[in-house]
Tab-separated table of C-alpha atoms and ligand atoms in Angstrom:
chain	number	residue	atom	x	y	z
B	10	UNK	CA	87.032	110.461	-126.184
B	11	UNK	CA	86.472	107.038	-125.716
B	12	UNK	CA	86.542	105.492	-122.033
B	13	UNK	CA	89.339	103.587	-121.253
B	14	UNK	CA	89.408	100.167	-118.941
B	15	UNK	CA	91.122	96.891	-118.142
B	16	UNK	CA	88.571	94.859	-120.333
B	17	UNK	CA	84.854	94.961	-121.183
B	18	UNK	CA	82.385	92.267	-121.007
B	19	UNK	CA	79.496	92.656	-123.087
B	20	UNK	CA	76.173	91.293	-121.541
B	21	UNK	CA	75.040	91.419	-117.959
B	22	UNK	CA	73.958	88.003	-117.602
B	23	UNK	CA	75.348	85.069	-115.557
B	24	UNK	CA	78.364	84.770	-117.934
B	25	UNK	CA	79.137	88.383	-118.237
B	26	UNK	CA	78.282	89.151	-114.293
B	27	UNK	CA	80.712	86.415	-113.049
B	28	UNK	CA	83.539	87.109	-114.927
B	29	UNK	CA	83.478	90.902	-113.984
B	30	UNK	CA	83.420	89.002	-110.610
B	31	UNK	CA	86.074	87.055	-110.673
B	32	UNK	CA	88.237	89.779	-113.189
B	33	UNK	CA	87.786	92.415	-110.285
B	34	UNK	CA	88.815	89.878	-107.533
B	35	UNK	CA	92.032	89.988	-109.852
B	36	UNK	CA	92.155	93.522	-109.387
B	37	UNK	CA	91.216	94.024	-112.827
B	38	UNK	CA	88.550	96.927	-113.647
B	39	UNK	CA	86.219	95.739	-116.065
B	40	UNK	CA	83.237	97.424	-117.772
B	41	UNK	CA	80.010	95.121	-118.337
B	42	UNK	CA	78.068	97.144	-121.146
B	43	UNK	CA	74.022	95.513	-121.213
B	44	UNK	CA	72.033	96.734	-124.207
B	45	UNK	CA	69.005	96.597	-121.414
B	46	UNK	CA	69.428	95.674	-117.713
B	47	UNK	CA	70.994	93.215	-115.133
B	48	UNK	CA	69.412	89.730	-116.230
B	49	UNK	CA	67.254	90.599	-119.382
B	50	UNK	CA	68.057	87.830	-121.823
B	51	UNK	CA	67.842	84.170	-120.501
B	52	UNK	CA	69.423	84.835	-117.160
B	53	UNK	CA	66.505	86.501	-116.349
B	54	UNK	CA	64.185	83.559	-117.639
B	55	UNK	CA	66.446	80.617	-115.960
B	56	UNK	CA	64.846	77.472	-114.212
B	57	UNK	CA	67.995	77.891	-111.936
B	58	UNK	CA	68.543	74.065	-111.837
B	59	UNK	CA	71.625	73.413	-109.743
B	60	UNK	CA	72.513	69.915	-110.531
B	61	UNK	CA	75.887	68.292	-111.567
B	62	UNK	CA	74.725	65.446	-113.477
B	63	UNK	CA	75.969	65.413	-117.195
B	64	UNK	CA	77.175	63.158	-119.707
B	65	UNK	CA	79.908	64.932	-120.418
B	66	UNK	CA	82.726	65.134	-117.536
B	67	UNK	CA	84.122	68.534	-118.390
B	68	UNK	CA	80.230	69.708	-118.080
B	69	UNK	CA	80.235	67.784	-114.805
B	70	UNK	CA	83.471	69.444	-113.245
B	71	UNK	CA	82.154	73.133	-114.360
B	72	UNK	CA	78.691	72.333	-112.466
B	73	UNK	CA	80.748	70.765	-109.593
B	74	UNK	CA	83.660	73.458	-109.478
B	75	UNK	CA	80.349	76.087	-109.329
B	76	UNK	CA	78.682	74.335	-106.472
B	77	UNK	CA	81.245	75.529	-104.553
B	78	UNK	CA	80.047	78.582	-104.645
B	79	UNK	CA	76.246	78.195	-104.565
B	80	UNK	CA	76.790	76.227	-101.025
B	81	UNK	CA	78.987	79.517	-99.854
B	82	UNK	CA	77.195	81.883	-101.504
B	83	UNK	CA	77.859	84.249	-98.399
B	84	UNK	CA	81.645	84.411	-98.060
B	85	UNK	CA	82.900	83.226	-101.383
B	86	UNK	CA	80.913	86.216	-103.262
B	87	UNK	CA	78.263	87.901	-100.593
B	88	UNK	CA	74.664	88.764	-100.976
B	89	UNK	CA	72.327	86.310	-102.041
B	90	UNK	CA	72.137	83.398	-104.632
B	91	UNK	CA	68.491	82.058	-103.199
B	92	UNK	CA	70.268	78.663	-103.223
B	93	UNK	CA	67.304	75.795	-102.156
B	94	UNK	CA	68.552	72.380	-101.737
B	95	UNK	CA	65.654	70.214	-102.595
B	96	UNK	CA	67.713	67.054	-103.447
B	97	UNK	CA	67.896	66.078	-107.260
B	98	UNK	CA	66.841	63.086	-109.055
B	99	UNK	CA	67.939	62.594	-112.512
B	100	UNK	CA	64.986	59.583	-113.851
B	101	UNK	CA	65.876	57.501	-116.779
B	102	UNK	CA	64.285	55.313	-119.316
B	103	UNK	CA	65.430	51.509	-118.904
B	104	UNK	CA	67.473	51.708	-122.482
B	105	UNK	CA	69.692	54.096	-120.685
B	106	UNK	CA	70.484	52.564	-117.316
B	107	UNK	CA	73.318	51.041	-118.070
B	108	UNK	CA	74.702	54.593	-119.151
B	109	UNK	CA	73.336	55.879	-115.894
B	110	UNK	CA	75.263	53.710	-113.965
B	111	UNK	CA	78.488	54.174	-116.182
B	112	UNK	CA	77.807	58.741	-115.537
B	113	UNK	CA	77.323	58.130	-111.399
B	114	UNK	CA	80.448	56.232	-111.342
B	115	UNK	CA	82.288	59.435	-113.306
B	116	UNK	CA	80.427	61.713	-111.011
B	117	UNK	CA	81.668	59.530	-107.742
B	118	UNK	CA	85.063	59.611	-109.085
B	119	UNK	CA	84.924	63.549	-109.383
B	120	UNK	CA	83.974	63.437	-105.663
B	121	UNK	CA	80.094	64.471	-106.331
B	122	UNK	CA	77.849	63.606	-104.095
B	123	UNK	CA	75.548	61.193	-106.541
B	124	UNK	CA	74.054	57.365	-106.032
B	125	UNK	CA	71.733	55.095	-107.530
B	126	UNK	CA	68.565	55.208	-106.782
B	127	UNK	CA	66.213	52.244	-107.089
B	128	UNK	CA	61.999	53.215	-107.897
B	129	UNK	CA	61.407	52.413	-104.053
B	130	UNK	CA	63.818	54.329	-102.860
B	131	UNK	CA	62.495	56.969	-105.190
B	132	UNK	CA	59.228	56.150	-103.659
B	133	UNK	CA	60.430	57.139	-100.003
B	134	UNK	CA	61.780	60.232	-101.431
B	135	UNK	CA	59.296	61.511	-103.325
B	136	UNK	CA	55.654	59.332	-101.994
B	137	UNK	CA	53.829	61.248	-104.581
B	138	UNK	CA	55.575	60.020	-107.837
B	139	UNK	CA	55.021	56.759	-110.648
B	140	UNK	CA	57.788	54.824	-110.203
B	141	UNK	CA	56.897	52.306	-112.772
B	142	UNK	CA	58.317	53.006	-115.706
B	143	UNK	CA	62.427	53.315	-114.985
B	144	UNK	CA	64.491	50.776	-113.817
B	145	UNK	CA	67.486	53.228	-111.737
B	146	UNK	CA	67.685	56.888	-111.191
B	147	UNK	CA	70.377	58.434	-109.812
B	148	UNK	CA	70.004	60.871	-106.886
B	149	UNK	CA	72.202	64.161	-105.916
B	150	UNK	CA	71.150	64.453	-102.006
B	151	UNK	CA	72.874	67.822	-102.037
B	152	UNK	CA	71.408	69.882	-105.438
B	153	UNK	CA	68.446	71.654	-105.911
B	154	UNK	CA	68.029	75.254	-107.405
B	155	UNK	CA	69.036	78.805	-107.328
B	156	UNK	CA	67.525	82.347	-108.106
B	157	UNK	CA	69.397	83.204	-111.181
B	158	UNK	CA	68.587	86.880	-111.152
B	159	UNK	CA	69.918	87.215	-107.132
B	160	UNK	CA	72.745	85.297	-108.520
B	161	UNK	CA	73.887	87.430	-110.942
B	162	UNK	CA	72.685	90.664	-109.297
B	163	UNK	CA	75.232	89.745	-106.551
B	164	UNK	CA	78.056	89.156	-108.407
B	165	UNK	CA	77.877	92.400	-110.350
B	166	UNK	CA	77.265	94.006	-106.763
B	167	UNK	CA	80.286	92.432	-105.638
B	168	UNK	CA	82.510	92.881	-108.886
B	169	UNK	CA	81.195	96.558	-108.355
B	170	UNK	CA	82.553	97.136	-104.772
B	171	UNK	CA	86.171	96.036	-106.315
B	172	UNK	CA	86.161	98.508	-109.135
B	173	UNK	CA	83.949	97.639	-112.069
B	174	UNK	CA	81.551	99.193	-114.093
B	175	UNK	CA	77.895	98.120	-115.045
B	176	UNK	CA	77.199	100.388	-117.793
B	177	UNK	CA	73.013	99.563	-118.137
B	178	UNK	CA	71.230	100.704	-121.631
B	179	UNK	CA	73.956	100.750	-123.581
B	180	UNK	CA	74.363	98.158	-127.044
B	181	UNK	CA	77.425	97.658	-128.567
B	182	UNK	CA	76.862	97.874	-132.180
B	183	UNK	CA	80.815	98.124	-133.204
B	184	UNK	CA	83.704	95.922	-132.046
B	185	UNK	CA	87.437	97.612	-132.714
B	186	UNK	CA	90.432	96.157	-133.639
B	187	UNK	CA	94.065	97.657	-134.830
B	188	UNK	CA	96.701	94.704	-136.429
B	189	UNK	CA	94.782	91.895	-135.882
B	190	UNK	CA	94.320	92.993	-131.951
B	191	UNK	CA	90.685	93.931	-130.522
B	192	UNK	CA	91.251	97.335	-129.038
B	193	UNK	CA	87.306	98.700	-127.839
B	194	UNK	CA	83.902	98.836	-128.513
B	195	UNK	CA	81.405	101.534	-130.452
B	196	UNK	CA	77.782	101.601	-128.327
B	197	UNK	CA	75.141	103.596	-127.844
B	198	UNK	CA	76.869	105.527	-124.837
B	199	UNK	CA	80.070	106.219	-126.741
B	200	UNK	CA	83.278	104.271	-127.693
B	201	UNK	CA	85.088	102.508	-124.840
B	202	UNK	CA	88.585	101.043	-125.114
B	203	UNK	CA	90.425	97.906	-123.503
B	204	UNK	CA	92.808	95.288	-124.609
B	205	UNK	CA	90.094	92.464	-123.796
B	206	UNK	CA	86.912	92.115	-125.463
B	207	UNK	CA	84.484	89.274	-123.999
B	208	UNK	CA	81.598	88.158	-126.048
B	209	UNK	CA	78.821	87.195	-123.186
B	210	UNK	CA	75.726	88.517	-125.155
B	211	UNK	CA	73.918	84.939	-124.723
B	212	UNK	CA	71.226	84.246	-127.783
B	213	UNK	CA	72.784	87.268	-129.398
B	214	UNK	CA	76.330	86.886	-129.394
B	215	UNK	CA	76.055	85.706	-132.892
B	216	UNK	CA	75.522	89.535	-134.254
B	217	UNK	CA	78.331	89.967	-131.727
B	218	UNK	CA	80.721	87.844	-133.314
B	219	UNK	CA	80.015	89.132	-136.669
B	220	UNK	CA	81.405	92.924	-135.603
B	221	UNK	CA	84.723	91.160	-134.331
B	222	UNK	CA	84.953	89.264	-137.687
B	223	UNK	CA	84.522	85.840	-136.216
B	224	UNK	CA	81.245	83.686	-137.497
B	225	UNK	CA	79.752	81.535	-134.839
B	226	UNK	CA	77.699	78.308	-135.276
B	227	UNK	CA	75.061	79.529	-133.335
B	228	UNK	CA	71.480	79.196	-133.002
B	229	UNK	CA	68.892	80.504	-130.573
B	230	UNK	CA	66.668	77.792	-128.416
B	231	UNK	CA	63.100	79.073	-127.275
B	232	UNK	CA	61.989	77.373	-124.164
B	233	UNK	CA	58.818	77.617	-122.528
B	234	UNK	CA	58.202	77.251	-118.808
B	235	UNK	CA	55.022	76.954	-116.741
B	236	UNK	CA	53.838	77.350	-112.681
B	237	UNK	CA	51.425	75.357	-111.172
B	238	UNK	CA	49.775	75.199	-108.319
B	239	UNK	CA	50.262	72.293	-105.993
B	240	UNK	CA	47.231	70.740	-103.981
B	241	UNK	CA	48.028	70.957	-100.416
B	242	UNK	CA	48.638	66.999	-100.553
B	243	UNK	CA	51.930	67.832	-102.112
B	244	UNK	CA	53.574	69.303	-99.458
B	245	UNK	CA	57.153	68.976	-101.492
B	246	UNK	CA	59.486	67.067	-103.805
B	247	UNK	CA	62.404	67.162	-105.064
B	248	UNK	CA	63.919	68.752	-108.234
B	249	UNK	CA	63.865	66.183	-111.242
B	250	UNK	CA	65.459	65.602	-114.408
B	251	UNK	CA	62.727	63.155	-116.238
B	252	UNK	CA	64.503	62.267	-119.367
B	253	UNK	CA	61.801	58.963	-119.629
B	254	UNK	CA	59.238	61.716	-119.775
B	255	UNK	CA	61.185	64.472	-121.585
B	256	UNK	CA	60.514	67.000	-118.835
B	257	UNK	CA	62.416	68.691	-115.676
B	258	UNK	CA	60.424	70.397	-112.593
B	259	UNK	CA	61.285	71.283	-109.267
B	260	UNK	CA	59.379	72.985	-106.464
B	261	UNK	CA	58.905	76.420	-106.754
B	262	UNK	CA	58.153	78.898	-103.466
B	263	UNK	CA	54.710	79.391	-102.278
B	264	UNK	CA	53.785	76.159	-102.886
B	265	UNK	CA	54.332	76.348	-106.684
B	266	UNK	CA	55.941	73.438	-109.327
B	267	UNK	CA	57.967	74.763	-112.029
B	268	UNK	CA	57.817	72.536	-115.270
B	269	UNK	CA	59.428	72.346	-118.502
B	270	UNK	CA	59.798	70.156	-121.297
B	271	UNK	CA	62.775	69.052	-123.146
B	272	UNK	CA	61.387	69.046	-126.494
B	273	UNK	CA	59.036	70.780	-128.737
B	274	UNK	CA	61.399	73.854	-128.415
B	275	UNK	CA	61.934	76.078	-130.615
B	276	UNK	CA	64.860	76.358	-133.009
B	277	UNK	CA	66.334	79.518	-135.485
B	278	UNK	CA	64.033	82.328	-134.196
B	279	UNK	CA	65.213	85.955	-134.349
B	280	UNK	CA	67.125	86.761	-130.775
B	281	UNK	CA	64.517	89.260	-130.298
B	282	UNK	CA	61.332	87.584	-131.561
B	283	UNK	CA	58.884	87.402	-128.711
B	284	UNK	CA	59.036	86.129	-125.533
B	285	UNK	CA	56.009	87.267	-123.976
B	286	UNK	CA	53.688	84.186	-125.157
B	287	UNK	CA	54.122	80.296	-124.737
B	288	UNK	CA	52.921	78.500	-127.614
B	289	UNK	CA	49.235	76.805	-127.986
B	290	UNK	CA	49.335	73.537	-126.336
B	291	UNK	CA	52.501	73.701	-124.380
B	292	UNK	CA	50.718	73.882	-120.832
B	293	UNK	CA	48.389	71.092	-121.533
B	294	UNK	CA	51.110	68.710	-123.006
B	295	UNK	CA	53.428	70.273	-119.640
B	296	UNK	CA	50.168	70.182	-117.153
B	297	UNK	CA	49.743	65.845	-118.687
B	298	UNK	CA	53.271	64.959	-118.544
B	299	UNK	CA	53.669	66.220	-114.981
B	300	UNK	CA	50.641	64.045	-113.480
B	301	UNK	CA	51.795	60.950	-115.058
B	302	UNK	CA	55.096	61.160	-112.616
B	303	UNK	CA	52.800	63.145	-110.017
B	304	UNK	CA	48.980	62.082	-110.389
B	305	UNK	CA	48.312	63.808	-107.398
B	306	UNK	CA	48.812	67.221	-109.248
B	307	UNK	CA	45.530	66.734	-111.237
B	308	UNK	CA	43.975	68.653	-108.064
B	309	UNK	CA	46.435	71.291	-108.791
B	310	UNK	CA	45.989	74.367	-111.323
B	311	UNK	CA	47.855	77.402	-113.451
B	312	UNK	CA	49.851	79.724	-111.608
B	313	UNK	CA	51.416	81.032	-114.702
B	314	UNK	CA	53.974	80.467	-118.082
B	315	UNK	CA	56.699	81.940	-119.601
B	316	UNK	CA	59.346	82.077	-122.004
B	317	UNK	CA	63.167	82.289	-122.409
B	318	UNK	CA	65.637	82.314	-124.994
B	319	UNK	CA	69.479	81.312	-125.107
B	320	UNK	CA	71.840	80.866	-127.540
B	321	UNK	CA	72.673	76.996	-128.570
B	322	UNK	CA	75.564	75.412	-130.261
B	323	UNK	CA	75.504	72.552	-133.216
B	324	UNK	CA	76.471	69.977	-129.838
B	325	UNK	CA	74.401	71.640	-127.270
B	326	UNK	CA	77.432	72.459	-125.454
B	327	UNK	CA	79.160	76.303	-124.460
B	328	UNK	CA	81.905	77.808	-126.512
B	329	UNK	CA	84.386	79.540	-124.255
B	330	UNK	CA	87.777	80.475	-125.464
B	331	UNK	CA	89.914	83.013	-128.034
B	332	UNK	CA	88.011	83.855	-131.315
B	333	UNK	CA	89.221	86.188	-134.221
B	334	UNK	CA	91.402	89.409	-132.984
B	335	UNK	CA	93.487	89.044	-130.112
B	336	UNK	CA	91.958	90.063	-127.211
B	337	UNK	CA	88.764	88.807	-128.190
B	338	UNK	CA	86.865	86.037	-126.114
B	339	UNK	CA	83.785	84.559	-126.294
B	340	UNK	CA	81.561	82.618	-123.753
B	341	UNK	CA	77.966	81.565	-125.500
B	342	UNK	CA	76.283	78.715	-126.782
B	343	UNK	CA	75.120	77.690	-123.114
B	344	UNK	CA	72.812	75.563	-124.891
B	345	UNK	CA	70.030	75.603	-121.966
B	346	UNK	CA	72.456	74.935	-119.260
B	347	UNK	CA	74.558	77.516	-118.709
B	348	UNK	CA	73.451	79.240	-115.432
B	349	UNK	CA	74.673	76.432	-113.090
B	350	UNK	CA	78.105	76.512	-114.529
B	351	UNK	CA	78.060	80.617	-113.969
B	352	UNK	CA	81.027	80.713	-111.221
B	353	UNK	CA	83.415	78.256	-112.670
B	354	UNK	CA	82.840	80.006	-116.536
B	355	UNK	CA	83.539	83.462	-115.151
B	356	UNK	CA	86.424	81.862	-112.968
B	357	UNK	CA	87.804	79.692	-115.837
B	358	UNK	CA	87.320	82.644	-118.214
B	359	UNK	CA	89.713	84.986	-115.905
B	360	UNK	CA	92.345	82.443	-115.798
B	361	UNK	CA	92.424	81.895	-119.136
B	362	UNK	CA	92.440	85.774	-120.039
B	363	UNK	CA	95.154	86.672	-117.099
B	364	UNK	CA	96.915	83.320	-117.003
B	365	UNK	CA	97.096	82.056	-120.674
B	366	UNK	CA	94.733	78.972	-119.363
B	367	UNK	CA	92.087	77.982	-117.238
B	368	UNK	CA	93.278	76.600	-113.826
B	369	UNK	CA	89.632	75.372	-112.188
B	370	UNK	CA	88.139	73.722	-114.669
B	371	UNK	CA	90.084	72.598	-117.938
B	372	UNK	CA	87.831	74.292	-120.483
B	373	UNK	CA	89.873	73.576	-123.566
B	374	UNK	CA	87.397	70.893	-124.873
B	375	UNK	CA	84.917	74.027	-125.205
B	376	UNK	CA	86.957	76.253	-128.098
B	377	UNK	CA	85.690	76.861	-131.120
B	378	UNK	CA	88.017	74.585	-132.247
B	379	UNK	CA	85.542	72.154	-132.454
B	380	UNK	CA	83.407	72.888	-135.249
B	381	UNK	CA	86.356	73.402	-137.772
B	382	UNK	CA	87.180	69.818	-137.154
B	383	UNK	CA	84.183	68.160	-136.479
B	384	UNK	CA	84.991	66.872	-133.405
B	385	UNK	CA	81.721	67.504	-131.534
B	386	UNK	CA	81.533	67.335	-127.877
B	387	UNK	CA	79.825	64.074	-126.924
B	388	UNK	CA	79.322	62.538	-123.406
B	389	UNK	CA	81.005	59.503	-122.902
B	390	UNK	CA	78.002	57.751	-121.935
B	391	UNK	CA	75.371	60.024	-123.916
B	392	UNK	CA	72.193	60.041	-123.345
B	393	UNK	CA	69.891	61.806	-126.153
B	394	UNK	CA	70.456	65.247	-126.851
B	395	UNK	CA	68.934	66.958	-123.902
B	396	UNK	CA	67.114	69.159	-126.744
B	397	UNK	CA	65.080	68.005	-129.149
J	20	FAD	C1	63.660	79.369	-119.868
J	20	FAD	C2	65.074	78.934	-119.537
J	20	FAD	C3	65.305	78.019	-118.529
J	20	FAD	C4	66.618	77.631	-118.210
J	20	FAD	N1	66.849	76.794	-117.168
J	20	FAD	C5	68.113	76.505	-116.781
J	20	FAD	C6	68.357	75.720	-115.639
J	20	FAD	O1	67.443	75.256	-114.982
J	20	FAD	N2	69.653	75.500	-115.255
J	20	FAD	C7	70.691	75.982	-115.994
J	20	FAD	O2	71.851	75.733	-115.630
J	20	FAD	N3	70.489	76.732	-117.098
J	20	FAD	C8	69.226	77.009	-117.494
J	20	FAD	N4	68.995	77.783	-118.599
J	20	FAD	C9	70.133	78.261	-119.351
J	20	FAD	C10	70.769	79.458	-118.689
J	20	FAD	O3	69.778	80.275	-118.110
J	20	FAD	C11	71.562	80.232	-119.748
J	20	FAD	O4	72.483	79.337	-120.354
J	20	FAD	C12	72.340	81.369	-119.112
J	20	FAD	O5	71.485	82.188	-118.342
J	20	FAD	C13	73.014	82.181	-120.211
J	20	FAD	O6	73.620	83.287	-119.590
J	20	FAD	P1	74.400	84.331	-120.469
J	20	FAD	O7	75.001	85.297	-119.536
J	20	FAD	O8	75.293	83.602	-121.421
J	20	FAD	O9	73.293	84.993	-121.418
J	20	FAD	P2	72.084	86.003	-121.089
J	20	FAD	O10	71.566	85.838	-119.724
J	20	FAD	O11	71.142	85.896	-122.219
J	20	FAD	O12	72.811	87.410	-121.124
J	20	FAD	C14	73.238	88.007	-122.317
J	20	FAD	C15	73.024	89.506	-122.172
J	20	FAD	O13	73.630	90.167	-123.291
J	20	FAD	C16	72.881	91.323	-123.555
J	20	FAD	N5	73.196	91.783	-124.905
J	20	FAD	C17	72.849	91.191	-126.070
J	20	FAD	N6	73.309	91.915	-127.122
J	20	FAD	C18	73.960	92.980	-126.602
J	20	FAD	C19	74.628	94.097	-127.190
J	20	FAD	N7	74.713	94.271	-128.516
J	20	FAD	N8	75.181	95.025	-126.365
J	20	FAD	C20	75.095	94.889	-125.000
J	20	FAD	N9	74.453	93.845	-124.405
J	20	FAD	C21	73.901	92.904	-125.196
J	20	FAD	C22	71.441	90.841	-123.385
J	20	FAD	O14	70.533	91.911	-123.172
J	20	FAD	C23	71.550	89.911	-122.197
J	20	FAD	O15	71.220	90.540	-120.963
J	20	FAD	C24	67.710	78.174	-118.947
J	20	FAD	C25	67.476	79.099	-119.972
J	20	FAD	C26	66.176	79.486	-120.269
J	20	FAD	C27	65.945	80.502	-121.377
C-alpha cells in the first residue's frame, strides 16, 4: 500500500528542506524522501556565502527576501543557521565599474544595504589586501556567511515539529502520474502518493525529470574548494567576491580562509562521479591567487580541500516552476548559488504550489519557459558569467 501525504519533496538539501519548511508552516504534511542523508549532495559541500549582490534583480530580491531569515534565524525558523557577518566586498576589474555602479544603485533601490567602496576604503577594511588593481568595489556591511548544513538541518527539524516526514535512504527511481496529473513516487522504501511532486534532487534532478517525462537543460558543475591556514598577522577579513581575480574567500573558524575559484570548473561529469579528490593544480593556482589580494598569506599553509557538485542551467540561473504532469514542480539548476536564496525558494515555491503564484519574490522569470524561447536570463548590467 503506498503511503499517502499532502506532497513529497524529493531531496533533503537546502531546496527540498525549506520548502517542507515553509509547506508545514502552511499546515501542509509533506514527505522529503533523500536517496542518502540530510545535506549529502552540494548542500553539504556549500561555501555558505550570504551575499545579495547579483546582476540580475530577481536573483537580488531572492538573496535579499532570504536575509531575512538568516538575520532571525532564531524566531523566524529556530535552531541554528551559524550565520557570521563578516561584511562582504564584491571587487571588480576596472572594465566593469561602470556596471558596478549601475548593480549598487538596483541593490539601493531594493533597500539592500550596499555602497561603493573606493581601494582605500577597502584598505581600512581589510589592511591586509592589494588594492591596486580595481578602480570601485562595492561593499555589503551587513553579509557574510552561513553553515549550510545547520541551515538546512534546522529547517527539516522545524518542518518536522509541524508534521512532516524526512524519509532518509530512500531513492526515488519512479515518478507516477494518472491523466496527465503526477499522483506519487516508486523508491526504494515503497510507493508513496500525493497530488504534488517537487523535483529538489540538485545535480541529479535531471534523471529526476526524465521519470516525470519532462527533459531538463541541465548540467552538473564540479567545484573545488580549499582551507588554509592564516598566519596569526591575519587576524580577519571580510568575505570577498574577486571577480578581477576570478576567486571568492571568506574567513573560515579557527582561524581558517576558505577559497575558491570561479573558473577551471568542471562541466558534464556524471552526478555521482567523485567528489572525494580536487584536481592536480587547483590548490597551487587557489594558494597564488589568494596572496596576490592577501600577500600576507604566503606565511600561511593547507588546512585542507574539497569538492562539491550542483546542478547548472544553460544561463547559470535556477529553474523553479510547473514542469510536465500537473502537480509536478521543479526547483534545480542553482547554478553555484543556490544556498543563499534557500528561504525565499522554499517560501516562493509554497506560494506558488498553494496559491497559484509566488507572493515574496516574483519567480516567474525562473520557469522553464525560458529555454523553449531562448530568452535567457541575463543581468541587466552583466558581468561575465560567474562560471567559466
Ligand atoms: C562546493 C560548493 C560551494 C558552493 N558555495 C555556495 C555559496 O557560497 N553560496 C551559495 O549561495 N551557494 C553556493 N553553492 C551552491 C549551493 O550550495 C547549491 O546551489 C545548493 O546547495 C543546492 O541545493 P539543492 O537542495 O538544490 O541540492 P542538493 O543540496 O544537492 O540536494 C539534492 C539532494 O537530492 C538527493 N537526491 C538526488 N537524487 C535523488 C533520488 N533519486 N531520490 C532521493 N533523493 C535524491 C541528493 O542526495 C541530495 O541530498 C555551492 C555549491 C558547491 C557544490
Amino acid at each position: 500500500m503506498a503511503k499517502t501525504c499532502d506532497a513529497i519533496i524529493i531531496g533533503a538539501g537546502i531546496a527540498g528542506a525549506s520548502l517542507a519548511f515553509h509547506l508545514a508552516r502552511r499546515g501542509l504534511k509533506p514527505v522529503v524522501l533523500e536517496r542518502r542523508f540530510l545535506a549529502a549532495g552540494a548542500t553539504g559541500r556549500s561555501s555558505g556565502l550570504v551575499r545579495m549582490h547579483y546582476d540580475l534583480e530577481a536573483e537580488s530580491r531572492l538573496a535579499w527576501a532570504s536575509f531575512h531569515y538568516f538575520r532571525n534565524w532564531k524566531e523566524v525558523v529556530g535552531g541554528e543557521c551559524g550565520f557570521t557577518r563578516t561584511g562582504f566586498l564584491q571587487i571588480v576589474a576596472p572594465a566593469y565599474t561602470a556596471k558596478l555602479r549601475a548593480n549598487v544603485t538596483m541593490h539601493q533601490r531594493l533597500g539592500i544595504p550596499s555602497l561603493l567602496v573606493t581601494p582605500d576604503d577597502v584598505k581600512r577594511l581589510a589592511p591586509e589586501f592589494a588594492t591596486d588593481d580595481f578602480e570601485m568595489a562595492a561593499y555589503e556591511p551587513e553579509s557574510g556567511y552561513a553553515d549550510p548544513v545547520s541551515t538546512a538541518q534546522s529547517f527539516l527539524t522545524a518542518a518536522r515539529e509541524r508534521g512532516a516526514e524526512l524519509v532518509q535512504e530512500c531513492r526515488v527511481s519512479g515518478v507516477s502520474a494518472t491523466g496527465g496529473r503526477v499522483t506519487g513516487v516508486v523508491t526504494q522504501r515503497g510507493e508513496f502518493s500525493a497530488p504534488v511532486v517537487v523535483n529538489a534532487a540538485g545535480a541529479w534532478a535531471a534523471e529526476i525529470g526524465k521519470l516525470a517525462g519532462v527533459a531538463l537543460p541541465l548540467d552538473t558543475w564540479t567545484h573545488e574548494v580549499a582551507y588554509l591556514r592564516r598566519p596569526a598577522s591575519i587576524r580577519h577579513h571580510p568575505t570577498v567576491i574577486d571577480d578581477s581575480l576570478s576567486m571568492y574567500f571568506r574567513p573560515e573558524t579557527g582561524g581558517l580562509t576558505l577559497v575558491a575559484l570561479e573558473d577551471g570548473n568542471r562541466f558534464g561529469e556524471a552526478p555521482d562521479a567523485d567528489t572525494e579528490h580536487v584536481a592536480k593544480g587547483f590548490v597551487e593556482k587557489a594558494v597564488e591567487r589568494l596572496c596576490r589580494r592577501m600577500p600576507g598569506m604566503e606565511a600561511g599553509s593547507l588546512h585542507s580541500a574539497h569538492v562539491g557538485r550542483d546542478g547548472i542551467s544553460p544561463d547559470q540561473r535556477a529553474m523553479m516552476g510547473q514542469a510536465g504532469p500537473q502537480g509536478f514542480y521543479v526547483a534545480c539548476g542553482f547554478s553555484g548559488t543556490g544556498f543563499k536564496i534557500g528561504p525565499a525558494v522554499g517560501a516562493c515555491l509554497s506560494e506558488l504550489i498553494l496559491d497559484g503564484r509566488a507572493a515574496t519574490v516574483d519567480i516567474s522569470p525562473f520557469s522553464l519557459k525560458r529555454f523553449e524561447t531562448g530568452e535567457l536570463l541575463k543581468g541587466e548590467h552583466a558581468y561575465q558569467s560567474i562560471w567559466h
